[in-house]
PDB file of C-alpha atoms in Angstrom:
ATOM      1  CA  UNK C  24     -51.530 -33.089  49.840  1.00 82.00           C
ATOM      2  CA  UNK C  25     -50.130 -32.837  53.372  1.00 85.00           C
ATOM      3  CA  UNK C  26     -53.345 -33.955  55.071  1.00 92.00           C
ATOM      4  CA  UNK C  27     -53.659 -30.648  56.938  1.00 96.00           C
ATOM      5  CA  UNK C  28     -56.762 -28.678  56.021  1.00 97.00           C
ATOM      6  CA  UNK C  29     -57.399 -25.003  56.510  1.00 97.00           C
ATOM      7  CA  UNK C  30     -60.541 -22.971  56.008  1.00 97.00           C
ATOM      8  CA  UNK C  31     -61.332 -20.609  54.542  1.00 97.00           C
ATOM      9  CA  UNK C  32     -58.867 -20.374  51.676  1.00 96.00           C
ATOM     10  CA  UNK C  33     -59.388 -16.654  51.258  1.00 97.00           C
ATOM     11  CA  UNK C  34     -60.823 -14.054  53.588  1.00 97.00           C
ATOM     12  CA  UNK C  35     -61.442 -10.405  52.857  1.00 97.00           C
ATOM     13  CA  UNK C  36     -62.513  -8.149  55.665  1.00 97.00           C
ATOM     14  CA  UNK C  37     -62.312  -4.587  56.914  1.00 97.00           C
ATOM     15  CA  UNK C  38     -60.130  -2.922  59.507  1.00 97.00           C
ATOM     16  CA  UNK C  39     -61.399  -3.314  63.043  1.00 97.00           C
ATOM     17  CA  UNK C  40     -63.142  -6.590  62.336  1.00 97.00           C
ATOM     18  CA  UNK C  41     -62.561 -10.005  63.877  1.00 98.00           C
ATOM     19  CA  UNK C  42     -62.022 -13.254  61.973  1.00 98.00           C
ATOM     20  CA  UNK C  43     -61.483 -16.910  62.819  1.00 98.00           C
ATOM     21  CA  UNK C  44     -59.215 -19.200  60.864  1.00 98.00           C
ATOM     22  CA  UNK C  45     -59.675 -22.934  61.224  1.00 98.00           C
ATOM     23  CA  UNK C  46     -57.203 -25.788  60.947  1.00 98.00           C
ATOM     24  CA  UNK C  47     -57.608 -29.557  61.048  1.00 98.00           C
ATOM     25  CA  UNK C  48     -54.338 -31.434  61.597  1.00 96.00           C
ATOM     26  CA  UNK C  49     -53.324 -34.674  59.961  1.00 95.00           C
ATOM     27  CA  UNK C  50     -54.933 -37.720  61.472  1.00 94.00           C
ATOM     28  CA  UNK C  51     -52.932 -38.743  64.523  1.00 90.00           C
ATOM     29  CA  UNK C  52     -51.006 -35.491  64.882  1.00 93.00           C
ATOM     30  CA  UNK C  53     -51.273 -33.917  68.317  1.00 92.00           C
ATOM     31  CA  UNK C  54     -49.350 -30.690  67.716  1.00 91.00           C
ATOM     32  CA  UNK C  55     -50.673 -27.717  65.787  1.00 93.00           C
ATOM     33  CA  UNK C  56     -48.625 -24.659  64.854  1.00 93.00           C
ATOM     34  CA  UNK C  57     -49.658 -21.318  63.408  1.00 96.00           C
ATOM     35  CA  UNK C  58     -47.463 -19.171  61.201  1.00 96.00           C
ATOM     36  CA  UNK C  59     -47.879 -15.821  59.493  1.00 97.00           C
ATOM     37  CA  UNK C  60     -46.249 -15.116  56.132  1.00 96.00           C
ATOM     38  CA  UNK C  61     -46.087 -11.512  54.966  1.00 94.00           C
ATOM     39  CA  UNK C  62     -43.887  -9.692  52.486  1.00 88.00           C
ATOM     40  CA  UNK C  63     -42.158  -7.540  55.066  1.00 87.00           C
ATOM     41  CA  UNK C  64     -41.875  -9.986  57.976  1.00 87.00           C
ATOM     42  CA  UNK C  65     -41.417 -13.228  56.089  1.00 91.00           C
ATOM     43  CA  UNK C  66     -42.504 -16.484  57.730  1.00 94.00           C
ATOM     44  CA  UNK C  67     -43.017 -16.074  61.449  1.00 93.00           C
ATOM     45  CA  UNK C  68     -44.005 -18.602  64.073  1.00 92.00           C
ATOM     46  CA  UNK C  69     -47.015 -17.497  66.080  1.00 94.00           C
ATOM     47  CA  UNK C  70     -48.024 -20.239  68.494  1.00 93.00           C
ATOM     48  CA  UNK C  71     -48.030 -23.998  69.097  1.00 92.00           C
ATOM     49  CA  UNK C  72     -50.570 -26.248  70.790  1.00 92.00           C
ATOM     50  CA  UNK C  73     -50.036 -29.824  71.834  1.00 90.00           C
ATOM     51  CA  UNK C  74     -53.028 -31.969  72.695  1.00 91.00           C
ATOM     52  CA  UNK C  75     -55.107 -28.978  73.698  1.00 93.00           C
ATOM     53  CA  UNK C  76     -52.447 -27.097  75.653  1.00 92.00           C
ATOM     54  CA  UNK C  77     -50.388 -24.117  74.611  1.00 91.00           C
ATOM     55  CA  UNK C  78     -46.745 -25.197  74.281  1.00 88.00           C
ATOM     56  CA  UNK C  79     -44.752 -22.428  72.662  1.00 87.00           C
ATOM     57  CA  UNK C  80     -45.347 -18.831  71.754  1.00 88.00           C
ATOM     58  CA  UNK C  81     -43.662 -16.751  69.094  1.00 88.00           C
ATOM     59  CA  UNK C  82     -44.342 -13.287  67.783  1.00 83.00           C
ATOM     60  CA  UNK C  83     -48.066 -13.404  68.337  1.00 93.00           C
ATOM     61  CA  UNK C  84     -49.822 -10.089  68.902  1.00 94.00           C
ATOM     62  CA  UNK C  85     -52.117  -9.616  71.880  1.00 96.00           C
ATOM     63  CA  UNK C  86     -54.981  -9.052  69.435  1.00 97.00           C
ATOM     64  CA  UNK C  87     -54.504 -12.639  68.232  1.00 97.00           C
ATOM     65  CA  UNK C  88     -55.452 -15.741  70.150  1.00 97.00           C
ATOM     66  CA  UNK C  89     -55.688 -19.427  69.410  1.00 97.00           C
ATOM     67  CA  UNK C  90     -56.991 -22.608  70.887  1.00 97.00           C
ATOM     68  CA  UNK C  91     -56.967 -26.325  70.198  1.00 97.00           C
ATOM     69  CA  UNK C  92     -60.146 -28.260  70.797  1.00 97.00           C
ATOM     70  CA  UNK C  93     -60.613 -31.822  72.142  1.00 96.00           C
ATOM     71  CA  UNK C  94     -60.959 -33.141  68.582  1.00 95.00           C
ATOM     72  CA  UNK C  95     -57.520 -31.519  67.961  1.00 96.00           C
ATOM     73  CA  UNK C  96     -58.656 -28.966  65.404  1.00 97.00           C
ATOM     74  CA  UNK C  97     -57.430 -25.477  66.079  1.00 98.00           C
ATOM     75  CA  UNK C  98     -58.695 -21.965  65.542  1.00 98.00           C
ATOM     76  CA  UNK C  99     -56.753 -18.741  65.259  1.00 98.00           C
ATOM     77  CA  UNK C 100     -58.740 -15.657  66.169  1.00 98.00           C
ATOM     78  CA  UNK C 101     -57.599 -12.286  64.890  1.00 98.00           C
ATOM     79  CA  UNK C 102     -59.354  -9.207  66.256  1.00 97.00           C
ATOM     80  CA  UNK C 103     -59.230  -5.440  65.781  1.00 97.00           C
ATOM     81  CA  UNK C 104     -57.725  -6.128  62.401  1.00 97.00           C
ATOM     82  CA  UNK C 105     -55.287  -3.682  60.862  1.00 97.00           C
ATOM     83  CA  UNK C 106     -54.062  -3.333  57.301  1.00 96.00           C
ATOM     84  CA  UNK C 107     -50.746  -4.820  58.351  1.00 95.00           C
ATOM     85  CA  UNK C 108     -52.418  -8.071  59.366  1.00 96.00           C
ATOM     86  CA  UNK C 109     -52.954  -8.906  55.707  1.00 97.00           C
ATOM     87  CA  UNK C 110     -50.904 -12.042  55.173  1.00 97.00           C
ATOM     88  CA  UNK C 111     -50.954 -15.742  54.456  1.00 97.00           C
ATOM     89  CA  UNK C 112     -51.643 -17.709  57.620  1.00 98.00           C
ATOM     90  CA  UNK C 113     -50.393 -21.266  57.729  1.00 97.00           C
ATOM     91  CA  UNK C 114     -51.275 -24.044  60.053  1.00 96.00           C
ATOM     92  CA  UNK C 115     -48.937 -26.996  60.437  1.00 94.00           C
ATOM     93  CA  UNK C 116     -49.141 -30.208  62.415  1.00 93.00           C
ATOM     94  CA  UNK C 117     -46.754 -32.817  63.712  1.00 90.00           C
ATOM     95  CA  UNK C 118     -47.173 -36.110  65.439  1.00 84.00           C
ATOM     96  CA  UNK C 119     -44.986 -35.654  68.463  1.00 74.00           C
ATOM     97  CA  UNK C 120     -44.451 -33.494  71.465  1.00 67.00           C
ATOM     98  CA  UNK C 121     -40.980 -32.381  70.447  1.00 67.00           C
ATOM     99  CA  UNK C 122     -42.188 -29.039  69.240  1.00 67.00           C
ATOM    100  CA  UNK C 123     -40.485 -27.430  66.314  1.00 69.00           C
ATOM    101  CA  UNK C 124     -37.932 -30.236  66.190  1.00 73.00           C
ATOM    102  CA  UNK C 125     -40.547 -32.476  64.652  1.00 79.00           C
ATOM    103  CA  UNK C 126     -41.135 -32.600  60.942  1.00 85.00           C
ATOM    104  CA  UNK C 127     -44.100 -30.330  60.371  1.00 89.00           C
ATOM    105  CA  UNK C 128     -46.733 -30.761  57.681  1.00 92.00           C
ATOM    106  CA  UNK C 129     -48.208 -27.524  56.425  1.00 94.00           C
ATOM    107  CA  UNK C 130     -51.711 -26.771  55.266  1.00 95.00           C
ATOM    108  CA  UNK C 131     -52.478 -24.751  52.126  1.00 95.00           C
ATOM    109  CA  UNK C 132     -52.868 -21.530  54.104  1.00 96.00           C
ATOM    110  CA  UNK C 133     -55.565 -18.900  54.502  1.00 97.00           C
ATOM    111  CA  UNK C 134     -54.969 -15.645  52.664  1.00 97.00           C
ATOM    112  CA  UNK C 135     -56.311 -12.782  54.730  1.00 98.00           C
ATOM    113  CA  UNK C 136     -56.826  -9.402  53.137  1.00 97.00           C
ATOM    114  CA  UNK C 137     -57.742  -6.485  55.373  1.00 97.00           C
ATOM    115  CA  UNK C 138     -59.153  -3.480  53.514  1.00 96.00           C
TER     116      UNK C 138
ATOM    117  CA  UNK H   4     -31.199 -15.252  69.681  1.00 73.00           C
ATOM    118  CA  UNK H   5     -31.456 -17.653  66.811  1.00 84.00           C
ATOM    119  CA  UNK H   6     -31.142 -16.311  63.287  1.00 93.00           C
ATOM    120  CA  UNK H   7     -31.165 -17.761  59.793  1.00 97.00           C
ATOM    121  CA  UNK H   8     -29.625 -15.874  56.899  1.00 97.00           C
ATOM    122  CA  UNK H   9     -30.312 -16.682  53.281  1.00 97.00           C
ATOM    123  CA  UNK H  10     -28.226 -14.031  51.580  1.00 97.00           C
ATOM    124  CA  UNK H  11     -29.321 -14.927  48.057  1.00 97.00           C
ATOM    125  CA  UNK H  12     -32.789 -13.559  47.420  1.00 95.00           C
ATOM    126  CA  UNK H  13     -33.305 -14.622  43.815  1.00 97.00           C
ATOM    127  CA  UNK H  14     -31.470 -17.103  41.614  1.00 98.00           C
ATOM    128  CA  UNK H  15     -32.195 -17.791  37.984  1.00 97.00           C
ATOM    129  CA  UNK H  16     -30.703 -20.768  36.148  1.00 97.00           C
ATOM    130  CA  UNK H  17     -31.262 -22.626  32.931  1.00 97.00           C
ATOM    131  CA  UNK H  18     -32.612 -26.148  33.095  1.00 97.00           C
ATOM    132  CA  UNK H  19     -29.994 -28.836  33.768  1.00 97.00           C
ATOM    133  CA  UNK H  20     -27.677 -26.426  35.567  1.00 97.00           C
ATOM    134  CA  UNK H  21     -26.638 -27.228  39.119  1.00 97.00           C
ATOM    135  CA  UNK H  22     -27.559 -24.647  41.725  1.00 98.00           C
ATOM    136  CA  UNK H  23     -26.615 -24.198  45.379  1.00 98.00           C
ATOM    137  CA  UNK H  24     -28.787 -22.369  47.864  1.00 98.00           C
ATOM    138  CA  UNK H  25     -26.899 -21.014  50.849  1.00 98.00           C
ATOM    139  CA  UNK H  26     -28.037 -20.972  54.454  1.00 98.00           C
ATOM    140  CA  UNK H  27     -26.114 -19.603  57.418  1.00 98.00           C
ATOM    141  CA  UNK H  28     -27.472 -19.809  60.939  1.00 97.00           C
ATOM    142  CA  UNK H  29     -26.718 -18.425  64.381  1.00 95.00           C
ATOM    143  CA  UNK H  30     -27.497 -20.166  67.619  1.00 91.00           C
ATOM    144  CA  UNK H  31     -26.145 -20.363  71.140  1.00 88.00           C
ATOM    145  CA  UNK H  32     -27.400 -23.901  71.626  1.00 85.00           C
ATOM    146  CA  UNK H  33     -25.315 -26.975  70.999  1.00 85.00           C
ATOM    147  CA  UNK H  34     -28.399 -29.023  70.206  1.00 86.00           C
ATOM    148  CA  UNK H  35     -30.676 -27.831  67.443  1.00 89.00           C
ATOM    149  CA  UNK H  36     -32.332 -28.906  64.224  1.00 90.00           C
ATOM    150  CA  UNK H  37     -32.057 -27.478  60.720  1.00 94.00           C
ATOM    151  CA  UNK H  38     -34.673 -27.771  58.005  1.00 95.00           C
ATOM    152  CA  UNK H  39     -35.284 -26.932  54.384  1.00 97.00           C
ATOM    153  CA  UNK H  40     -38.785 -26.302  53.071  1.00 96.00           C
ATOM    154  CA  UNK H  41     -39.962 -25.663  49.523  1.00 96.00           C
ATOM    155  CA  UNK H  42     -42.827 -23.326  48.654  1.00 96.00           C
ATOM    156  CA  UNK H  43     -43.929 -23.872  45.043  1.00 94.00           C
ATOM    157  CA  UNK H  44     -46.155 -21.340  43.248  1.00 92.00           C
ATOM    158  CA  UNK H  45     -49.204 -23.138  44.630  1.00 89.00           C
ATOM    159  CA  UNK H  46     -48.215 -21.732  48.023  1.00 90.00           C
ATOM    160  CA  UNK H  47     -48.057 -24.810  50.205  1.00 91.00           C
ATOM    161  CA  UNK H  48     -44.888 -25.421  52.235  1.00 93.00           C
ATOM    162  CA  UNK H  49     -43.301 -28.782  51.564  1.00 93.00           C
ATOM    163  CA  UNK H  50     -40.831 -30.387  53.956  1.00 92.00           C
ATOM    164  CA  UNK H  51     -37.545 -31.411  52.327  1.00 94.00           C
ATOM    165  CA  UNK H  52     -35.117 -32.370  55.076  1.00 93.00           C
ATOM    166  CA  UNK H  53     -34.396 -32.214  58.802  1.00 91.00           C
ATOM    167  CA  UNK H  54     -30.938 -32.456  60.288  1.00 91.00           C
ATOM    168  CA  UNK H  55     -29.901 -32.474  63.932  1.00 89.00           C
ATOM    169  CA  UNK H  56     -26.802 -30.675  65.091  1.00 90.00           C
ATOM    170  CA  UNK H  57     -24.943 -33.884  65.878  1.00 89.00           C
ATOM    171  CA  UNK H  58     -25.262 -35.330  62.422  1.00 87.00           C
ATOM    172  CA  UNK H  59     -22.857 -33.648  60.031  1.00 85.00           C
ATOM    173  CA  UNK H  60     -23.064 -36.275  57.346  1.00 85.00           C
ATOM    174  CA  UNK H  61     -24.001 -34.920  53.983  1.00 87.00           C
ATOM    175  CA  UNK H  62     -27.268 -36.209  52.611  1.00 88.00           C
ATOM    176  CA  UNK H  63     -28.306 -36.980  49.073  1.00 89.00           C
ATOM    177  CA  UNK H  64     -31.836 -37.611  47.913  1.00 90.00           C
ATOM    178  CA  UNK H  65     -32.101 -37.986  44.179  1.00 94.00           C
ATOM    179  CA  UNK H  66     -31.090 -34.671  42.619  1.00 95.00           C
ATOM    180  CA  UNK H  67     -31.051 -32.951  46.000  1.00 96.00           C
ATOM    181  CA  UNK H  68     -28.086 -32.861  48.354  1.00 95.00           C
ATOM    182  CA  UNK H  69     -27.346 -31.032  51.556  1.00 96.00           C
ATOM    183  CA  UNK H  70     -24.020 -29.990  53.037  1.00 95.00           C
ATOM    184  CA  UNK H  71     -24.014 -29.316  56.779  1.00 95.00           C
ATOM    185  CA  UNK H  72     -20.881 -27.699  58.224  1.00 94.00           C
ATOM    186  CA  UNK H  73     -20.978 -26.767  61.882  1.00 92.00           C
ATOM    187  CA  UNK H  74     -17.602 -25.051  61.624  1.00 92.00           C
ATOM    188  CA  UNK H  75     -19.084 -22.407  59.353  1.00 95.00           C
ATOM    189  CA  UNK H  76     -22.682 -22.649  60.681  1.00 95.00           C
ATOM    190  CA  UNK H  77     -23.934 -23.428  57.223  1.00 96.00           C
ATOM    191  CA  UNK H  78     -26.473 -25.840  55.815  1.00 97.00           C
ATOM    192  CA  UNK H  79     -26.384 -25.492  52.047  1.00 97.00           C
ATOM    193  CA  UNK H  80     -28.714 -27.139  49.575  1.00 97.00           C
ATOM    194  CA  UNK H  81     -27.709 -28.176  46.071  1.00 97.00           C
ATOM    195  CA  UNK H  82     -30.012 -29.144  43.247  1.00 97.00           C
ATOM    196  CA  UNK H  83     -28.262 -31.088  40.525  1.00 97.00           C
ATOM    197  CA  UNK H  84     -29.518 -30.924  36.945  1.00 97.00           C
ATOM    198  CA  UNK H  85     -32.265 -28.479  37.842  1.00 97.00           C
ATOM    199  CA  UNK H  86     -35.697 -28.768  36.287  1.00 97.00           C
ATOM    200  CA  UNK H  87     -38.490 -26.282  35.689  1.00 96.00           C
ATOM    201  CA  UNK H  88     -40.505 -27.975  38.450  1.00 96.00           C
ATOM    202  CA  UNK H  89     -37.808 -26.925  40.919  1.00 97.00           C
ATOM    203  CA  UNK H  90     -38.928 -23.306  40.513  1.00 97.00           C
ATOM    204  CA  UNK H  91     -40.085 -22.272  43.976  1.00 97.00           C
ATOM    205  CA  UNK H  92     -39.147 -20.342  47.076  1.00 97.00           C
ATOM    206  CA  UNK H  93     -36.839 -22.323  49.339  1.00 98.00           C
ATOM    207  CA  UNK H  94     -36.673 -21.682  53.058  1.00 97.00           C
ATOM    208  CA  UNK H  95     -34.016 -22.743  55.488  1.00 97.00           C
ATOM    209  CA  UNK H  96     -35.149 -22.956  59.126  1.00 95.00           C
ATOM    210  CA  UNK H  97     -33.661 -23.520  62.554  1.00 93.00           C
ATOM    211  CA  UNK H  98     -35.397 -24.895  65.618  1.00 88.00           C
ATOM    212  CA  UNK H  99     -34.177 -24.386  69.143  1.00 74.00           C
ATOM    213  CA  UNK H 100     -34.071 -25.150  71.906  1.00 67.00           C
ATOM    214  CA  UNK H 101     -34.832 -28.828  71.668  1.00 59.00           C
ATOM    215  CA  UNK H 102     -37.893 -30.099  73.390  1.00 62.00           C
ATOM    216  CA  UNK H 103     -41.536 -29.314  73.619  1.00 60.00           C
ATOM    217  CA  UNK H 104     -41.197 -25.535  73.684  1.00 66.00           C
ATOM    218  CA  UNK H 105     -38.906 -25.219  70.699  1.00 72.00           C
ATOM    219  CA  UNK H 106     -39.600 -22.672  67.985  1.00 82.00           C
ATOM    220  CA  UNK H 107     -38.885 -22.658  64.289  1.00 87.00           C
ATOM    221  CA  UNK H 108     -37.138 -19.634  62.825  1.00 92.00           C
ATOM    222  CA  UNK H 109     -37.180 -19.266  59.054  1.00 95.00           C
ATOM    223  CA  UNK H 110     -34.833 -17.428  56.754  1.00 96.00           C
ATOM    224  CA  UNK H 111     -36.253 -14.931  54.268  1.00 96.00           C
ATOM    225  CA  UNK H 112     -36.294 -17.499  51.498  1.00 96.00           C
ATOM    226  CA  UNK H 113     -34.597 -17.807  48.112  1.00 97.00           C
ATOM    227  CA  UNK H 114     -36.676 -17.565  44.955  1.00 97.00           C
ATOM    228  CA  UNK H 115     -35.339 -20.033  42.425  1.00 98.00           C
ATOM    229  CA  UNK H 116     -36.397 -19.719  38.796  1.00 97.00           C
ATOM    230  CA  UNK H 117     -35.442 -22.491  36.429  1.00 97.00           C
ATOM    231  CA  UNK H 118     -35.836 -21.515  32.774  1.00 96.00           C
ATOM    232  CA  UNK H 119     -36.373 -24.103  30.076  1.00 95.00           C
TER     233      UNK H 119
END
C-alpha cells in the first residue's frame, strides 16, 4: 500500500458527461501528479500540483482540469467525455518540490469507462 | 524532446531463468533522472529505482540489478533467478528537465511472464 488513495475505483459514464476523480496524497507529501494510462497512448503525464499551485503540465486536454485543495487532496475533472477518454487514471504523490525527479508513490487508480 | 524506448513488448521465461529488460532513452539534457516502475496484475505502479544522470554505478538490490550506460543511453534491468511473482508490466521512465517543472516520460512497458 503506497499510502495514496483514489476514489472511486471504477466509474462508468456516458459520452458528454462530466466526472470528478479524487486523490489523497501520502501524509506529508506536497506534490500531486495525475497520469492517464490507455492501451493506445500508454502512460502519460497530465499535470502536477505542488502545495496548491500548478507546477507542470503534460498532455492534458482542455476538457480536463485539476486542482489541489488546502488540505492537499486533489481532484481531476473530466468534462464532455468521449469514448477515447476511457482509461486508467493514476494519481501519484511525492514529498518534495523537485517535480518528476522525486520518487513518486502511485495510488491504485480509477478506471473510467465511457459508454 | 525526451523519449523512452522499450523495444521488447512481451517476454516469457521459465522460473529461475535470468531476464534482462532493455530501456533506451533520448534526451538533450545533461542532467536527468531515470526510473523503473513495476505494474503487477493488481494494477498499482510500484517504484523500483531512481538514478540520476551523474551516477553511472550499477546497482544491485537482491535479485534485481540495473546497468546504466550513458554512452549508449541505456538503463537496463536484470532479474536474476526470476520468480512467478515477478510477472508484471515493467516501465522505464525519464524525467527532465530537473527542477520543479520536470515531467516524467514513460516507455510503453514490457510485459514479463514468468512460468512455473
